[in-house]
JSON list of C-alpha atoms in Angstrom, two decimals:
[
{"chain": "A", "resi": 25, "resn": "UNK", "atom": "CA", "xyz": [5.34, -35.97, -46.88]},
{"chain": "A", "resi": 26, "resn": "UNK", "atom": "CA", "xyz": [4.29, -32.32, -46.97]},
{"chain": "A", "resi": 27, "resn": "UNK", "atom": "CA", "xyz": [1.42, -32.98, -44.58]},
{"chain": "A", "resi": 28, "resn": "UNK", "atom": "CA", "xyz": [3.77, -34.77, -42.20]},
{"chain": "A", "resi": 29, "resn": "UNK", "atom": "CA", "xyz": [6.28, -31.87, -42.32]},
{"chain": "A", "resi": 30, "resn": "UNK", "atom": "CA", "xyz": [3.54, -29.29, -41.68]},
{"chain": "A", "resi": 31, "resn": "UNK", "atom": "CA", "xyz": [2.23, -31.37, -38.79]},
{"chain": "A", "resi": 32, "resn": "UNK", "atom": "CA", "xyz": [5.72, -31.75, -37.25]},
{"chain": "A", "resi": 33, "resn": "UNK", "atom": "CA", "xyz": [6.43, -28.02, -37.64]},
{"chain": "A", "resi": 34, "resn": "UNK", "atom": "CA", "xyz": [3.07, -27.14, -36.07]},
{"chain": "A", "resi": 35, "resn": "UNK", "atom": "CA", "xyz": [3.56, -29.56, -33.16]},
{"chain": "A", "resi": 36, "resn": "UNK", "atom": "CA", "xyz": [7.16, -28.35, -32.61]},
{"chain": "A", "resi": 37, "resn": "UNK", "atom": "CA", "xyz": [6.00, -24.74, -32.64]},
{"chain": "A", "resi": 38, "resn": "UNK", "atom": "CA", "xyz": [3.20, -25.46, -30.18]},
{"chain": "A", "resi": 39, "resn": "UNK", "atom": "CA", "xyz": [5.58, -27.30, -27.85]},
{"chain": "A", "resi": 40, "resn": "UNK", "atom": "CA", "xyz": [8.11, -24.45, -28.09]},
{"chain": "A", "resi": 41, "resn": "UNK", "atom": "CA", "xyz": [5.48, -21.84, -27.25]},
{"chain": "A", "resi": 42, "resn": "UNK", "atom": "CA", "xyz": [4.19, -23.89, -24.36]},
{"chain": "A", "resi": 43, "resn": "UNK", "atom": "CA", "xyz": [7.68, -24.53, -23.01]},
{"chain": "A", "resi": 44, "resn": "UNK", "atom": "CA", "xyz": [8.61, -20.87, -23.35]},
{"chain": "A", "resi": 45, "resn": "UNK", "atom": "CA", "xyz": [5.40, -19.84, -21.64]},
{"chain": "A", "resi": 46, "resn": "UNK", "atom": "CA", "xyz": [6.07, -22.22, -18.79]},
{"chain": "A", "resi": 47, "resn": "UNK", "atom": "CA", "xyz": [9.64, -21.01, -18.45]},
{"chain": "A", "resi": 48, "resn": "UNK", "atom": "CA", "xyz": [8.60, -17.39, -18.16]},
{"chain": "A", "resi": 49, "resn": "UNK", "atom": "CA", "xyz": [5.60, -18.26, -16.01]},
{"chain": "A", "resi": 50, "resn": "UNK", "atom": "CA", "xyz": [7.99, -19.47, -13.33]},
{"chain": "A", "resi": 51, "resn": "UNK", "atom": "CA", "xyz": [9.49, -16.01, -12.98]},
{"chain": "A", "resi": 52, "resn": "UNK", "atom": "CA", "xyz": [6.38, -14.03, -13.69]},
{"chain": "A", "resi": 53, "resn": "UNK", "atom": "CA", "xyz": [4.31, -15.94, -11.19]},
{"chain": "A", "resi": 54, "resn": "UNK", "atom": "CA", "xyz": [6.77, -16.20, -8.31]},
{"chain": "A", "resi": 55, "resn": "UNK", "atom": "CA", "xyz": [5.38, -17.47, -5.07]},
{"chain": "A", "resi": 56, "resn": "UNK", "atom": "CA", "xyz": [4.16, -14.80, -2.66]},
{"chain": "A", "resi": 57, "resn": "UNK", "atom": "CA", "xyz": [6.26, -13.98, 0.39]},
{"chain": "A", "resi": 58, "resn": "UNK", "atom": "CA", "xyz": [5.87, -16.34, 3.27]},
{"chain": "A", "resi": 59, "resn": "UNK", "atom": "CA", "xyz": [4.10, -15.17, 6.40]},
{"chain": "A", "resi": 60, "resn": "UNK", "atom": "CA", "xyz": [7.43, -14.91, 8.21]},
{"chain": "A", "resi": 61, "resn": "UNK", "atom": "CA", "xyz": [8.89, -12.67, 5.47]},
{"chain": "A", "resi": 62, "resn": "UNK", "atom": "CA", "xyz": [5.85, -10.40, 5.64]},
{"chain": "A", "resi": 63, "resn": "UNK", "atom": "CA", "xyz": [6.13, -10.12, 9.43]},
{"chain": "A", "resi": 64, "resn": "UNK", "atom": "CA", "xyz": [9.82, -9.24, 9.28]},
{"chain": "A", "resi": 65, "resn": "UNK", "atom": "CA", "xyz": [9.13, -6.57, 6.67]},
{"chain": "A", "resi": 66, "resn": "UNK", "atom": "CA", "xyz": [6.23, -5.18, 8.69]},
{"chain": "A", "resi": 67, "resn": "UNK", "atom": "CA", "xyz": [8.28, -5.16, 11.88]},
{"chain": "A", "resi": 68, "resn": "UNK", "atom": "CA", "xyz": [11.18, -3.36, 10.20]},
{"chain": "A", "resi": 69, "resn": "UNK", "atom": "CA", "xyz": [8.79, -0.68, 8.96]},
{"chain": "A", "resi": 70, "resn": "UNK", "atom": "CA", "xyz": [7.12, -0.38, 12.35]},
{"chain": "A", "resi": 71, "resn": "UNK", "atom": "CA", "xyz": [10.46, 0.04, 14.12]},
{"chain": "A", "resi": 72, "resn": "UNK", "atom": "CA", "xyz": [11.47, 2.99, 11.97]},
{"chain": "A", "resi": 73, "resn": "UNK", "atom": "CA", "xyz": [8.97, 5.39, 13.58]},
{"chain": "A", "resi": 74, "resn": "UNK", "atom": "CA", "xyz": [7.07, 4.57, 16.77]},
{"chain": "A", "resi": 75, "resn": "UNK", "atom": "CA", "xyz": [5.01, 7.51, 18.00]},
{"chain": "A", "resi": 76, "resn": "UNK", "atom": "CA", "xyz": [2.86, 5.37, 20.33]},
{"chain": "A", "resi": 77, "resn": "UNK", "atom": "CA", "xyz": [-0.23, 7.27, 19.32]},
{"chain": "A", "resi": 78, "resn": "UNK", "atom": "CA", "xyz": [1.27, 10.75, 19.55]},
{"chain": "A", "resi": 79, "resn": "UNK", "atom": "CA", "xyz": [0.40, 13.35, 16.96]},
{"chain": "A", "resi": 80, "resn": "UNK", "atom": "CA", "xyz": [3.26, 14.98, 15.10]},
{"chain": "A", "resi": 81, "resn": "UNK", "atom": "CA", "xyz": [2.96, 18.07, 17.31]},
{"chain": "A", "resi": 82, "resn": "UNK", "atom": "CA", "xyz": [3.11, 15.97, 20.48]},
{"chain": "A", "resi": 83, "resn": "UNK", "atom": "CA", "xyz": [6.10, 14.02, 19.16]},
{"chain": "A", "resi": 84, "resn": "UNK", "atom": "CA", "xyz": [7.85, 17.33, 18.42]},
{"chain": "A", "resi": 85, "resn": "UNK", "atom": "CA", "xyz": [7.29, 18.34, 22.06]},
{"chain": "A", "resi": 86, "resn": "UNK", "atom": "CA", "xyz": [8.92, 15.08, 23.14]},
{"chain": "A", "resi": 87, "resn": "UNK", "atom": "CA", "xyz": [11.85, 15.64, 20.77]},
{"chain": "A", "resi": 88, "resn": "UNK", "atom": "CA", "xyz": [12.38, 19.18, 22.07]},
{"chain": "A", "resi": 89, "resn": "UNK", "atom": "CA", "xyz": [12.33, 17.85, 25.64]},
{"chain": "A", "resi": 90, "resn": "UNK", "atom": "CA", "xyz": [14.80, 15.11, 24.70]},
{"chain": "A", "resi": 91, "resn": "UNK", "atom": "CA", "xyz": [17.05, 17.67, 22.99]},
{"chain": "A", "resi": 92, "resn": "UNK", "atom": "CA", "xyz": [17.03, 19.92, 26.06]},
{"chain": "A", "resi": 93, "resn": "UNK", "atom": "CA", "xyz": [17.48, 17.22, 28.70]},
{"chain": "A", "resi": 94, "resn": "UNK", "atom": "CA", "xyz": [18.77, 13.96, 27.22]},
{"chain": "A", "resi": 95, "resn": "UNK", "atom": "CA", "xyz": [21.21, 14.57, 24.38]},
{"chain": "A", "resi": 96, "resn": "UNK", "atom": "CA", "xyz": [18.90, 14.15, 21.40]},
{"chain": "A", "resi": 97, "resn": "UNK", "atom": "CA", "xyz": [20.65, 15.64, 18.36]},
{"chain": "A", "resi": 98, "resn": "UNK", "atom": "CA", "xyz": [18.26, 14.69, 15.57]},
{"chain": "A", "resi": 99, "resn": "UNK", "atom": "CA", "xyz": [15.67, 16.73, 13.74]},
{"chain": "A", "resi": 100, "resn": "UNK", "atom": "CA", "xyz": [12.54, 18.02, 15.46]},
{"chain": "A", "resi": 101, "resn": "UNK", "atom": "CA", "xyz": [10.31, 16.42, 12.86]},
{"chain": "A", "resi": 102, "resn": "UNK", "atom": "CA", "xyz": [7.50, 14.82, 14.86]},
{"chain": "A", "resi": 103, "resn": "UNK", "atom": "CA", "xyz": [8.66, 11.31, 14.02]},
{"chain": "A", "resi": 104, "resn": "UNK", "atom": "CA", "xyz": [9.93, 9.33, 17.01]},
{"chain": "A", "resi": 105, "resn": "UNK", "atom": "CA", "xyz": [12.49, 7.22, 15.22]},
{"chain": "A", "resi": 106, "resn": "UNK", "atom": "CA", "xyz": [15.48, 5.26, 16.43]},
{"chain": "A", "resi": 107, "resn": "UNK", "atom": "CA", "xyz": [17.52, 8.26, 17.56]},
{"chain": "A", "resi": 108, "resn": "UNK", "atom": "CA", "xyz": [14.58, 9.78, 19.45]},
{"chain": "A", "resi": 109, "resn": "UNK", "atom": "CA", "xyz": [14.04, 6.50, 21.28]},
{"chain": "A", "resi": 110, "resn": "UNK", "atom": "CA", "xyz": [17.77, 6.08, 22.02]},
{"chain": "A", "resi": 111, "resn": "UNK", "atom": "CA", "xyz": [17.71, 9.47, 23.75]},
{"chain": "A", "resi": 112, "resn": "UNK", "atom": "CA", "xyz": [14.50, 8.48, 25.56]},
{"chain": "A", "resi": 113, "resn": "UNK", "atom": "CA", "xyz": [16.07, 5.17, 26.62]},
{"chain": "A", "resi": 114, "resn": "UNK", "atom": "CA", "xyz": [19.04, 7.06, 28.10]},
{"chain": "A", "resi": 115, "resn": "UNK", "atom": "CA", "xyz": [16.56, 9.05, 30.21]},
{"chain": "A", "resi": 116, "resn": "UNK", "atom": "CA", "xyz": [14.60, 5.94, 31.15]},
{"chain": "A", "resi": 117, "resn": "UNK", "atom": "CA", "xyz": [17.80, 4.11, 32.08]},
{"chain": "A", "resi": 118, "resn": "UNK", "atom": "CA", "xyz": [19.01, 6.96, 34.29]},
{"chain": "A", "resi": 119, "resn": "UNK", "atom": "CA", "xyz": [15.74, 7.63, 36.12]},
{"chain": "A", "resi": 120, "resn": "UNK", "atom": "CA", "xyz": [13.04, 5.04, 35.45]},
{"chain": "A", "resi": 121, "resn": "UNK", "atom": "CA", "xyz": [14.56, 1.57, 35.74]},
{"chain": "A", "resi": 122, "resn": "UNK", "atom": "CA", "xyz": [15.16, 0.76, 32.10]},
{"chain": "A", "resi": 123, "resn": "UNK", "atom": "CA", "xyz": [17.76, -2.01, 31.96]},
{"chain": "A", "resi": 124, "resn": "UNK", "atom": "CA", "xyz": [17.87, -2.86, 28.26]},
{"chain": "A", "resi": 125, "resn": "UNK", "atom": "CA", "xyz": [20.23, -1.81, 25.51]},
{"chain": "A", "resi": 126, "resn": "UNK", "atom": "CA", "xyz": [20.21, 1.75, 24.20]},
{"chain": "A", "resi": 127, "resn": "UNK", "atom": "CA", "xyz": [19.11, 0.56, 20.77]},
{"chain": "A", "resi": 128, "resn": "UNK", "atom": "CA", "xyz": [16.12, 2.72, 19.89]},
{"chain": "A", "resi": 129, "resn": "UNK", "atom": "CA", "xyz": [13.81, -0.30, 19.75]},
{"chain": "A", "resi": 130, "resn": "UNK", "atom": "CA", "xyz": [10.55, 0.23, 21.60]},
{"chain": "A", "resi": 131, "resn": "UNK", "atom": "CA", "xyz": [10.09, -3.09, 23.33]},
{"chain": "A", "resi": 132, "resn": "UNK", "atom": "CA", "xyz": [8.49, -4.14, 26.58]},
{"chain": "A", "resi": 133, "resn": "UNK", "atom": "CA", "xyz": [11.35, -2.83, 28.71]},
{"chain": "A", "resi": 134, "resn": "UNK", "atom": "CA", "xyz": [11.17, 0.61, 27.14]},
{"chain": "A", "resi": 135, "resn": "UNK", "atom": "CA", "xyz": [7.40, 0.72, 27.54]},
{"chain": "A", "resi": 136, "resn": "UNK", "atom": "CA", "xyz": [7.59, -0.45, 31.19]},
{"chain": "A", "resi": 137, "resn": "UNK", "atom": "CA", "xyz": [10.07, 2.32, 32.01]},
{"chain": "A", "resi": 138, "resn": "UNK", "atom": "CA", "xyz": [7.88, 4.84, 30.16]},
{"chain": "A", "resi": 139, "resn": "UNK", "atom": "CA", "xyz": [4.90, 3.64, 32.19]},
{"chain": "A", "resi": 140, "resn": "UNK", "atom": "CA", "xyz": [6.89, 4.19, 35.41]},
{"chain": "A", "resi": 141, "resn": "UNK", "atom": "CA", "xyz": [7.73, 7.76, 34.30]},
{"chain": "A", "resi": 142, "resn": "UNK", "atom": "CA", "xyz": [4.10, 8.46, 33.43]},
{"chain": "A", "resi": 143, "resn": "UNK", "atom": "CA", "xyz": [2.79, 6.89, 36.67]},
{"chain": "A", "resi": 144, "resn": "UNK", "atom": "CA", "xyz": [5.25, 8.80, 38.87]},
{"chain": "A", "resi": 145, "resn": "UNK", "atom": "CA", "xyz": [4.13, 12.05, 37.25]},
{"chain": "A", "resi": 146, "resn": "UNK", "atom": "CA", "xyz": [0.43, 11.32, 37.70]},
{"chain": "A", "resi": 147, "resn": "UNK", "atom": "CA", "xyz": [-0.46, 10.61, 34.06]},
{"chain": "A", "resi": 148, "resn": "UNK", "atom": "CA", "xyz": [-0.87, 6.83, 34.16]},
{"chain": "A", "resi": 149, "resn": "UNK", "atom": "CA", "xyz": [-2.65, 4.59, 36.64]},
{"chain": "A", "resi": 150, "resn": "UNK", "atom": "CA", "xyz": [-2.49, 1.23, 34.88]},
{"chain": "A", "resi": 151, "resn": "UNK", "atom": "CA", "xyz": [-0.24, -1.75, 35.42]},
{"chain": "A", "resi": 152, "resn": "UNK", "atom": "CA", "xyz": [3.47, -1.57, 34.65]},
{"chain": "A", "resi": 153, "resn": "UNK", "atom": "CA", "xyz": [3.20, -4.37, 32.11]},
{"chain": "A", "resi": 154, "resn": "UNK", "atom": "CA", "xyz": [5.32, -3.24, 29.17]},
{"chain": "A", "resi": 155, "resn": "UNK", "atom": "CA", "xyz": [2.30, -3.14, 26.87]},
{"chain": "A", "resi": 156, "resn": "UNK", "atom": "CA", "xyz": [1.64, 0.11, 25.04]},
{"chain": "A", "resi": 157, "resn": "UNK", "atom": "CA", "xyz": [-2.13, -0.15, 25.27]},
{"chain": "A", "resi": 158, "resn": "UNK", "atom": "CA", "xyz": [-4.74, 2.56, 25.12]},
{"chain": "A", "resi": 159, "resn": "UNK", "atom": "CA", "xyz": [-4.11, 3.74, 28.69]},
{"chain": "A", "resi": 160, "resn": "UNK", "atom": "CA", "xyz": [-0.37, 4.07, 28.13]},
{"chain": "A", "resi": 161, "resn": "UNK", "atom": "CA", "xyz": [-0.86, 5.90, 24.84]},
{"chain": "A", "resi": 162, "resn": "UNK", "atom": "CA", "xyz": [-3.38, 8.30, 26.35]},
{"chain": "A", "resi": 163, "resn": "UNK", "atom": "CA", "xyz": [-1.09, 9.05, 29.30]},
{"chain": "A", "resi": 164, "resn": "UNK", "atom": "CA", "xyz": [1.89, 9.53, 26.96]},
{"chain": "A", "resi": 165, "resn": "UNK", "atom": "CA", "xyz": [-0.12, 11.98, 24.84]},
{"chain": "A", "resi": 166, "resn": "UNK", "atom": "CA", "xyz": [-1.26, 13.95, 27.92]},
{"chain": "A", "resi": 167, "resn": "UNK", "atom": "CA", "xyz": [2.31, 14.11, 29.19]},
{"chain": "A", "resi": 168, "resn": "UNK", "atom": "CA", "xyz": [3.60, 15.14, 25.74]},
{"chain": "A", "resi": 169, "resn": "UNK", "atom": "CA", "xyz": [1.08, 18.01, 25.64]},
{"chain": "A", "resi": 170, "resn": "UNK", "atom": "CA", "xyz": [2.36, 19.35, 28.97]},
{"chain": "A", "resi": 171, "resn": "UNK", "atom": "CA", "xyz": [6.13, 19.16, 28.64]}
]
């Protein structure tokens, strides 16, 4: 009888440990984020500051220009965030054919209008395609150095 009791206690203990380990393993080893969740997180982070290749000093030049001419009221911190781009979009809407919302999101419409501004001022000679490629970024940086 004693051997049977010891065996039952040992088996019950082993099952309890295994069950407890499995229960906590479910929370400790949660599934990784799906690809869609990772993209949304990455996009949200990318939207916070979009300097389009500008250095901090160049972005500060742009912010000072926006403050002087287009109602930017934020900090001159070298980070082109939502409020910087809202001010830029107001400028682009008034003068450069931007038709989108004033939302601070740097999408294809914002980039196309920026390309028109840069082209009209002799800094950009590429296509007005709404893609912030190397040519657009280089032209934006040159323009930012001169304003």
